[in-house]
Amino acid sequence: MHRNTKQIMSRKRKPLPILENVTIEAVAAEGKCVAHVDDKVVFIPFVVPGDVVDLQVRKKKRSYCEATVIRFLKKSTIRVEPMCEHFGICGGCKWQNLPYNEQLKAKHQQVYDQLSRIGKVELPEFRPIMGSVHTKEYRNKLEFGCANKRWFTEEELKALPEGVGLSEGAIGFHITGAFDKIYPIKKCWLMDNLCNEIRNDIYDYARNIGMKFYDNRAQHGLLRDIMVRNSNTGEWMVLIQFHYDEEGDDKRAEALMQHIADRFPQITSLFYVDNQKGNDTFNDLELTLFKGNDHIFETMEELKFKVGPKSFYQTNTEQAYHLYAVAREFANLSGNELVYDLYTGTGTIANFVAKKAKKVIGIEYVPEAIEDAKVNSEVNKINNTLFYAGDMKDILTEDFIHEHGRPDVIITDPPRAGMHQDVINVILGASPKRIVYVSCNPATQARDLALLDADYKVTTVQPVDMFPHTPHVENVVLLEKR
């Protein structure tokens, strides 16, 4: 017994070290930066190359560790002042302290590193990364979580008057790495300021009438989640998720909806839903339209796209146009081609390239998105598209290709996980002349390029920045039959 106690005590963790006078060397993955201390790699958030800092190690592994800044000894000459008062706390933008041209360099390098290290395929010289037209108010959609107990920083806790409780509600964003911790946001710079006005007004109303905010752990509380969308046609959509717990919650919810409708006539599409699930996804729930239309419209060139609350649409409207223009250029259509558009979403790319193709067939997992895609073709008087809903690996089969014809060009824009092996096998069997691969995750794109490499050569690479101040980057690759 005594020996067991000793063993347990010997496994007690040593305090993690402080690293002094460390120079930050470069931008690394996931928005962190990297430094080396005694041959060990150290990853640090919210710093920029050239900063000299003292660090507290937070997590220690055999080959690397993660640390946070406890003291700045010297600030880098390239550092810029973040525009947002919530920078460093909210789990969103991680690069506001890095000049935009430096962000673009880091993203371009990230794409190159992932394609060359993971893909290990022969690569052409990359085109320079395409920067976003706007670096503020560029998003057309934001979602805010609600919490019955807001997150406090250490500084805020110290500043609280003695005896003040910590049960203040919040509407805002999750802090990094915590599903149930919401930090209250006063102003987010990523969307038109009306979004801030709507969110802050909902918070004030809910607090003033004593509405219960959602408790993510206990899973009760009325006000749960808010989604705000806008479009380049000037339309606004708001969807509020409630969680009915007690008698009268439906009436309280409707009173809030009426308040929003009265307060913000700019909202042209106002929805709500009672979500009793363990998560805040709503694609499988029936939504209630409280006011206005059940959609908004986005425009791209002469086309109009119907966007519903469940629709996927690129969240940076203006940059989406440039992304799709690259995809259309790479497809190099003459008007005689059969095009397959995989993971078509609401058919944006399919409809965008249709006038230059003989026929476009779009496939997508979400049935509602496919209904939108069909409507988008009708609205734009496009009659050479066909759309199918279902799991890609189940629909895109040899039989499907035999029925619909062998594609001359395949455009694919898969989710972050990339393409399933079965899908890649069918693409190889279909043997199109060209594949245009649009990706939001160059790491999984690189893996897929390696699987296509025996039959297809990468001939052009165009990185595109859709999300300024974040480490995310899109990449378009043209593959041509060997």
XYZ file of N, CA and C in Angstrom, residues 94-287:
582
model
N -7.300 35.413 -35.521
C -6.054 35.206 -34.764
C -4.904 36.053 -35.293
N -5.118 36.737 -36.439
C -4.006 37.430 -37.099
C -4.217 38.934 -37.242
N -5.079 39.513 -36.430
C -5.296 40.965 -36.584
C -4.052 41.784 -36.242
N -3.114 41.177 -35.525
C -1.867 41.892 -35.188
C -0.799 41.731 -36.266
N -1.139 41.036 -37.353
C -0.209 40.801 -38.454
C -0.690 41.581 -39.679
N 0.175 42.432 -40.293
C -0.267 43.200 -41.466
C -0.819 42.276 -42.548
N -1.785 42.784 -43.335
C -2.468 41.907 -44.284
C -1.513 41.295 -45.313
N -0.539 42.073 -45.769
C 0.408 41.509 -46.751
C 1.220 40.354 -46.143
N 1.490 40.432 -44.825
C 2.204 39.340 -44.146
C 1.293 38.117 -43.985
N -0.005 38.371 -43.730
C -0.968 37.265 -43.673
C -0.985 36.507 -45.000
N -1.008 37.264 -46.102
C -1.059 36.641 -47.426
C 0.196 35.819 -47.692
N 1.352 36.354 -47.300
C 2.606 35.596 -47.479
C 2.537 34.271 -46.716
N 2.046 34.324 -45.484
C 1.968 33.121 -44.645
C 1.003 32.095 -45.247
N -0.111 32.574 -45.787
C -1.090 31.654 -46.378
C -0.541 31.019 -47.649
N 0.132 31.819 -48.464
C 0.741 31.307 -49.694
C 1.750 30.207 -49.336
N 2.551 30.461 -48.301
C 3.553 29.488 -47.864
C 2.891 28.222 -47.328
N 1.784 28.412 -46.598
C 1.048 27.277 -46.041
C 0.573 26.339 -47.151
N 0.006 26.923 -48.220
C -0.461 26.107 -49.345
C 0.720 25.364 -49.976
N 1.830 26.095 -50.188
C 3.002 25.466 -50.800
C 3.524 24.311 -49.929
N 3.647 24.561 -48.624
C 4.181 23.543 -47.715
C 3.313 22.285 -47.726
N 1.982 22.486 -47.665
C 1.094 21.329 -47.570
C 1.053 20.534 -48.876
N 1.001 21.235 -50.011
C 0.972 20.518 -51.283
C 2.281 19.770 -51.543
N 3.408 20.379 -51.154
C 4.695 19.732 -51.439
C 5.030 18.650 -50.404
N 4.740 18.899 -49.113
C 5.123 17.933 -48.071
C 4.152 16.766 -47.968
N 2.851 17.067 -48.061
C 1.854 16.000 -47.925
C 1.603 15.340 -49.282
N 1.419 16.175 -50.327
C 1.099 15.641 -51.650
C 2.280 14.941 -52.304
N 3.466 15.535 -52.123
C 4.690 14.983 -52.734
C 4.507 14.719 -54.232
N 3.791 15.637 -54.902
C 3.618 15.516 -56.352
C 4.397 16.638 -57.027
N 4.639 16.476 -58.310
C 5.339 17.524 -59.070
C 4.430 18.744 -59.170
N 4.952 19.908 -58.834
C 4.135 21.120 -58.798
C 4.704 22.182 -59.737
N 3.808 22.954 -60.380
C 4.279 24.092 -61.166
C 4.566 25.272 -60.238
N 5.083 26.362 -60.768
C 5.206 27.583 -59.966
C 3.813 28.087 -59.637
N 3.577 28.413 -58.365
C 2.248 28.860 -57.948
C 1.975 30.280 -58.456
N 0.723 30.550 -58.750
C 0.321 31.943 -58.982
C 0.343 32.671 -57.639
N 0.609 33.987 -57.619
C 0.567 34.729 -56.344
C -0.829 34.621 -55.725
N -0.883 34.538 -54.405
C -2.170 34.421 -53.722
C -3.052 35.626 -54.031
N -4.345 35.366 -54.186
C -5.311 36.419 -54.500
C -5.880 36.945 -53.190
N -5.552 38.170 -52.829
C -6.017 38.759 -51.573
C -7.484 39.150 -51.640
N -8.114 39.261 -50.477
C -9.523 39.644 -50.403
C -9.690 41.129 -50.713
N -10.751 41.439 -51.438
C -11.035 42.842 -51.789
C -11.231 43.661 -50.510
N -11.971 43.088 -49.566
C -12.214 43.765 -48.288
C -11.615 42.948 -47.152
N -11.060 43.620 -46.156
C -10.526 42.923 -44.982
C -11.355 43.213 -43.729
N -12.354 44.104 -43.850
C -13.339 44.338 -42.789
C -14.719 44.142 -43.408
N -15.677 43.748 -42.562
C -17.076 43.608 -42.991
C -17.195 42.801 -44.279
N -16.400 41.728 -44.381
C -16.411 40.930 -45.609
C -17.343 39.727 -45.528
N -17.817 39.387 -44.326
C -18.643 38.178 -44.179
C -20.119 38.474 -44.430
N -20.840 37.486 -44.969
C -22.289 37.624 -45.150
C -23.067 36.761 -44.154
N -22.354 36.134 -43.209
C -23.039 35.270 -42.241
C -22.218 35.164 -40.967
N -22.885 35.293 -39.822
C -22.256 35.041 -38.524
C -23.255 34.312 -37.627
N -22.740 33.448 -36.778
C -23.576 32.781 -35.774
C -23.053 33.105 -34.391
N -23.969 33.371 -33.478
C -23.614 33.722 -32.097
C -24.259 32.727 -31.140
N -23.460 32.223 -30.208
C -23.982 31.347 -29.174
C -24.486 32.164 -27.995
N -25.408 31.585 -27.239
C -25.920 32.233 -26.021
C -25.524 31.369 -24.822
N -25.258 32.004 -23.711
C -24.857 31.262 -22.510
C -25.416 31.937 -21.269
N -25.805 31.123 -20.292
C -26.351 31.688 -19.049
C -25.240 32.217 -18.135
N -23.994 31.755 -18.367
C -22.855 32.268 -17.598
C -21.756 32.654 -18.574
N -21.533 33.941 -18.698
C -20.527 34.421 -19.652
C -19.117 34.054 -19.185
N -18.198 34.044 -20.126
C -16.782 33.810 -19.816
C -16.144 35.129 -19.384
N -15.349 35.095 -18.307
C -14.593 36.263 -17.846
C -13.104 36.007 -18.033
N -12.378 37.017 -18.501
C -10.920 36.909 -18.516
C -10.403 37.083 -17.081
N -9.139 36.736 -16.845
C -8.548 36.908 -15.513
C -8.606 38.362 -15.073
N -8.320 39.276 -16.027
C -8.336 40.719 -15.699
C -9.735 41.161 -15.308
N -10.750 40.664 -16.026
C -12.134 41.038 -15.719
C -12.561 40.496 -14.350
N -12.125 39.292 -14.043
C -12.466 38.715 -12.735
C -11.876 39.545 -11.598
N -10.619 39.974 -11.781
C -9.957 40.793 -10.748
C -10.665 42.124 -10.560
N -11.217 42.654 -11.644
C -11.852 43.978 -11.592
C -13.287 43.934 -11.060
N -13.841 42.730 -10.904
C -15.237 42.631 -10.435
C -15.349 43.093 -8.985
N -16.372 43.892 -8.663
C -16.588 44.282 -7.264
C -16.867 43.053 -6.403
N -16.454 43.104 -5.157
C -16.625 41.968 -4.247
C -18.102 41.632 -4.076
N -18.393 40.334 -4.114
C -19.776 39.891 -3.911
C -20.603 39.832 -5.179
N -20.047 40.285 -6.316
C -20.794 40.235 -7.580
C -20.766 38.807 -8.108
N -21.946 38.287 -8.493
C -22.023 36.911 -8.997
C -21.477 36.791 -10.405
N -21.250 35.542 -10.813
C -20.686 35.286 -12.139
C -21.722 34.684 -13.086
N -22.991 34.918 -12.821
C -24.044 34.275 -13.615
C -24.623 35.204 -14.686
N -23.838 36.154 -15.139
C -24.295 37.090 -16.176
C -24.405 36.356 -17.518
N -25.527 36.564 -18.227
C -25.726 35.928 -19.527
C -24.861 36.568 -20.603
N -24.773 35.900 -21.746
C -23.936 36.427 -22.832
C -24.461 35.975 -24.181
N -24.246 36.838 -25.182
C -24.394 36.451 -26.588
C -23.064 36.787 -27.247
N -22.450 35.808 -27.876
C -21.148 36.091 -28.485
C -20.548 34.865 -29.133
N -19.233 34.764 -29.056
C -18.499 33.660 -29.685
C -17.893 32.756 -28.621
N -17.678 31.508 -29.013
C -16.961 30.573 -28.147
C -15.507 31.017 -28.010
N -14.964 30.896 -26.815
C -13.525 31.122 -26.686
C -12.821 29.899 -27.258
N -11.551 30.045 -27.594
C -10.811 28.959 -28.239
C -10.842 27.696 -27.386
N -11.265 26.594 -28.012
C -11.179 25.283 -27.374
C -12.216 24.990 -26.311
N -13.331 25.718 -26.266
C -14.346 25.459 -25.232
C -15.740 25.537 -25.842
N -16.479 24.406 -25.789
C -17.805 24.373 -26.422
C -18.849 25.139 -25.617
N -18.635 25.293 -24.303
C -19.685 25.856 -23.446
C -19.319 27.228 -22.880
N -18.221 27.821 -23.353
C -17.797 29.109 -22.809
C -17.950 30.189 -23.877
N -18.895 31.085 -23.633
C -19.208 32.151 -24.593
C -18.684 33.478 -24.053
N -17.953 34.192 -24.896
C -17.480 35.521 -24.506
C -18.396 36.570 -25.153
N -18.929 37.514 -24.369
C -19.870 38.496 -24.929
C -19.177 39.445 -25.903
N -19.745 39.581 -27.085
C -19.173 40.425 -28.137
C -19.971 41.718 -28.235
N -19.278 42.841 -28.157
C -19.951 44.137 -28.339
C -19.925 44.545 -29.812
N -18.736 44.370 -30.442
C -18.607 44.753 -31.855
C -17.695 43.771 -32.569
N -18.238 43.122 -33.589
C -17.421 42.277 -34.466
C -17.259 43.023 -35.785
N -16.025 43.095 -36.264
C -15.699 43.868 -37.464
C -15.860 43.074 -38.761
N -16.290 41.829 -38.653
C -16.283 40.979 -39.840
C -17.560 41.072 -40.668
N -18.574 41.767 -40.129
C -19.843 41.887 -40.854
C -20.344 43.320 -40.709
N -21.214 43.739 -41.617
C -21.818 45.077 -41.548
C -22.324 45.350 -40.129
N -22.171 46.588 -39.675
C -22.446 46.921 -38.271
C -23.894 46.674 -37.849
N -24.834 46.574 -38.802
C -26.218 46.262 -38.432
C -26.282 44.930 -37.683
N -25.395 44.023 -38.022
C -25.328 42.733 -37.318
C -25.068 42.954 -35.829
N -24.133 43.858 -35.508
C -23.849 44.177 -34.101
C -25.064 44.792 -33.419
N -25.761 45.689 -34.138
C -26.934 46.351 -33.566
C -28.034 45.330 -33.242
N -28.246 44.387 -34.163
C -29.285 43.357 -33.952
C -28.933 42.491 -32.744
N -27.684 42.004 -32.705
C -27.270 41.113 -31.603
C -27.337 41.833 -30.259
N -26.815 43.052 -30.189
C -26.804 43.798 -28.924
C -28.223 44.128 -28.459
N -29.104 44.402 -29.423
C -30.490 44.718 -29.066
C -31.198 43.478 -28.507
N -30.953 42.317 -29.112
C -31.547 41.069 -28.604
C -31.059 40.813 -27.180
N -29.763 41.047 -26.946
C -29.200 40.839 -25.608
C -29.879 41.765 -24.587
N -29.992 43.048 -24.927
C -30.598 44.024 -24.001
C -32.046 43.649 -23.697
N -32.793 43.283 -24.748
C -34.200 42.918 -24.563
C -34.314 41.694 -23.647
N -33.533 40.650 -23.948
C -33.610 39.402 -23.174
C -33.254 39.649 -21.714
N -32.239 40.452 -21.490
C -31.805 40.723 -20.110
C -32.855 41.543 -19.362
N -33.423 42.538 -20.055
C -34.392 43.430 -19.405
C -35.670 42.703 -18.995
N -36.100 41.707 -19.782
C -37.350 41.011 -19.410
C -37.069 39.747 -18.590
N -35.779 39.463 -18.339
C -35.430 38.295 -17.528
C -35.516 36.977 -18.287
N -35.362 37.030 -19.609
C -35.371 35.795 -20.402
C -34.169 34.938 -20.031
N -34.357 33.623 -19.928
C -33.265 32.733 -19.549
C -32.375 32.428 -20.760
N -31.069 32.574 -20.545
C -30.101 32.220 -21.576
C -29.770 30.720 -21.445
N -29.357 30.119 -22.541
C -29.149 28.668 -22.595
C -27.936 28.234 -21.768
N -28.103 27.125 -21.044
C -27.014 26.504 -20.304
C -26.581 25.264 -21.098
N -25.396 25.344 -21.719
C -24.954 24.296 -22.637
C -24.724 22.961 -21.955
N -24.313 22.988 -20.687
C -24.055 21.732 -19.970
C -25.364 21.088 -19.482
N -26.196 21.875 -18.836
C -27.461 21.338 -18.311
C -28.534 21.232 -19.400
N -28.323 21.928 -20.534
C -29.231 21.918 -21.680
C -30.642 22.392 -21.321
N -30.666 23.578 -20.714
C -31.946 24.261 -20.556
C -31.701 25.765 -20.613
N -32.778 26.522 -20.737
C -32.680 27.963 -20.963
C -33.250 28.288 -22.332
N -33.971 29.395 -22.446
C -34.784 29.669 -23.641
C -33.966 30.166 -24.846
N -33.125 31.189 -24.652
C -32.425 31.814 -25.784
C -31.133 31.054 -26.067
N -31.027 30.448 -27.257
C -29.970 29.466 -27.495
C -28.918 29.888 -28.522
N -29.336 30.410 -29.679
C -28.379 30.658 -30.767
C -28.993 31.656 -31.752
N -28.128 32.466 -32.362
C -28.598 33.465 -33.330
C -27.745 33.380 -34.587
N -28.406 33.308 -35.746
C -27.701 33.382 -37.023
C -28.158 34.626 -37.772
N -27.198 35.386 -38.277
C -27.494 36.588 -39.062
C -26.827 36.437 -40.428
N -27.606 36.682 -41.492
C -27.058 36.667 -42.851
C -27.443 37.974 -43.533
N -26.577 38.436 -44.433
C -26.980 39.531 -45.317
C -26.498 39.210 -46.717
N -26.865 40.051 -47.680
C -26.494 39.759 -49.064
C -26.124 41.044 -49.789
N -25.509 40.886 -50.964
C -25.111 42.072 -51.741
C -26.298 42.719 -52.440
N -27.517 42.197 -52.216
C -28.727 42.873 -52.698
C -29.342 43.737 -51.588
N -28.687 43.744 -50.398
C -29.165 44.580 -49.292
C -30.190 43.910 -48.398
N -30.409 42.606 -48.589
C -31.395 41.884 -47.774
C -30.726 41.302 -46.523
N -31.542 41.133 -45.469
C -31.046 40.574 -44.200
C -31.924 39.428 -43.748
N -31.286 38.382 -43.217
C -31.992 37.230 -42.663
C -31.519 37.010 -41.227
N -32.457 36.722 -40.329
C -32.112 36.389 -38.943
C -32.872 35.117 -38.562
N -32.158 34.185 -37.948
C -32.767 32.961 -37.417
C -32.392 32.844 -35.945
N -33.402 32.722 -35.076
C -33.134 32.557 -33.641
C -33.541 31.149 -33.219
N -32.614 30.472 -32.526
C -32.915 29.159 -31.969
C -33.291 29.314 -30.497
N -34.457 28.750 -30.154
C -34.914 28.717 -28.761
C -34.852 27.287 -28.251
N -34.991 27.153 -26.940
C -35.082 25.830 -26.314
C -36.215 25.935 -25.296
N -37.418 25.509 -25.686
C -38.578 25.636 -24.814
C -38.443 24.674 -23.642
N -38.501 25.224 -22.426
C -38.373 24.428 -21.203
C -39.662 24.408 -20.400
N -40.326 25.542 -20.370
C -41.452 25.662 -19.438
C -42.634 26.326 -20.118
N -43.755 26.230 -19.478
C -44.988 26.798 -20.029
C -44.815 28.299 -20.260
N -45.253 28.763 -21.399
C -45.153 30.183 -21.727
C -43.906 30.539 -22.513
N -42.959 29.591 -22.668
C -41.733 29.885 -23.433
C -42.045 30.229 -24.887
N -43.050 29.558 -25.476
C -43.402 29.862 -26.871
C -43.881 31.303 -27.008
N -44.645 31.772 -26.004
C -45.133 33.162 -26.042
C -43.979 34.146 -25.843
N -43.061 33.815 -24.941
C -41.896 34.676 -24.710
C -41.031 34.765 -25.978
N -40.892 33.635 -26.643
C -40.110 33.605 -27.887
C -40.766 34.490 -28.945
N -42.085 34.358 -29.092
C -42.798 35.143 -30.115
C -42.746 36.631 -29.796
N -42.761 36.973 -28.516
C -42.655 38.399 -28.135
C -41.296 38.953 -28.554
N -40.235 38.180 -28.370
C -38.909 38.617 -28.823
C -38.885 38.763 -30.340
N -39.480 37.804 -31.056
C -39.512 37.890 -32.524
C -40.241 39.154 -32.984
N -41.352 39.475 -32.303
C -42.102 40.684 -32.675
C -41.280 41.940 -32.400
N -40.565 41.932 -31.276
C -39.694 43.054 -30.934
C -38.646 43.275 -32.029
N -38.018 42.189 -32.483
C -36.986 42.310 -33.530
C -37.602 42.816 -34.833
N -38.769 42.248 -35.193
C -39.447 42.662 -36.431
C -39.762 44.157 -36.405
N -40.235 44.649 -35.251
C -40.577 46.077 -35.120
C -39.328 46.959 -35.125
N -38.300 46.479 -34.437
C -37.089 47.285 -34.237
C -36.221 47.369 -35.490
N -36.236 46.300 -36.319
C -35.333 46.248 -37.476
C -36.113 45.925 -38.760
N -36.726 46.948 -39.370
C -37.454 46.715 -40.633
C -36.534 46.262 -41.767
N -35.196 46.423 -41.579
C -34.251 45.987 -42.619
C -34.253 44.470 -42.790
N -34.721 43.745 -41.755
C -34.725 42.280 -41.838
C -35.859 41.842 -42.760
N -35.508 41.192 -43.873
C -36.497 40.790 -44.873
C -36.884 39.316 -44.737
N -36.175 38.597 -43.865
C -36.419 37.162 -43.702
C -36.124 36.801 -42.248
N -37.200 36.560 -41.460
C -37.035 36.382 -40.011
C -37.615 35.027 -39.598
N -36.745 34.154 -39.072
C -37.124 32.781 -38.704
C -36.895 32.519 -37.219
N -37.586 31.480 -36.712
C -37.197 30.940 -35.412
C -37.480 29.448 -35.381
N -36.867 28.767 -34.394
C -37.044 27.325 -34.264
C -36.878 26.942 -32.796
N -37.656 25.944 -32.364
C -37.461 25.343 -31.033
C -36.551 24.139 -31.234
N -35.319 24.243 -30.770
C -34.333 23.178 -30.953
C -34.118 22.444 -29.631
N -34.612 21.209 -29.548
C -34.498 20.408 -28.318
C -33.330 19.421 -28.382
N -32.542 19.498 -29.453
C -31.431 18.546 -29.635
C -30.248 18.882 -28.725
N -29.303 17.965 -28.679
C -28.097 18.182 -27.874
C -27.077 19.089 -28.542
N -27.314 19.466 -29.807
C -26.418 20.419 -30.489
C -27.251 21.477 -31.194
N -26.593 22.520 -31.688
C -27.356 23.644 -32.259
C -27.420 23.619 -33.788
N -27.228 22.430 -34.414
C -27.469 22.336 -35.858
C -28.980 22.283 -36.098
N -29.431 22.825 -37.229
C -30.880 22.900 -37.449
C -31.302 22.394 -38.833
N -30.367 21.798 -39.596
C -30.711 21.339 -40.946
C -31.836 20.311 -40.962
N -31.966 19.533 -39.864
C -32.999 18.503 -39.812
C -34.259 18.973 -39.076
N -34.342 20.267 -38.774
C -35.496 20.794 -38.035
C -36.392 21.631 -38.948
N -37.677 21.684 -38.603
C -38.612 22.523 -39.353
C -38.580 23.934 -38.759
N -38.265 24.908 -39.594
C -38.154 26.293 -39.134
C -39.486 27.002 -39.310
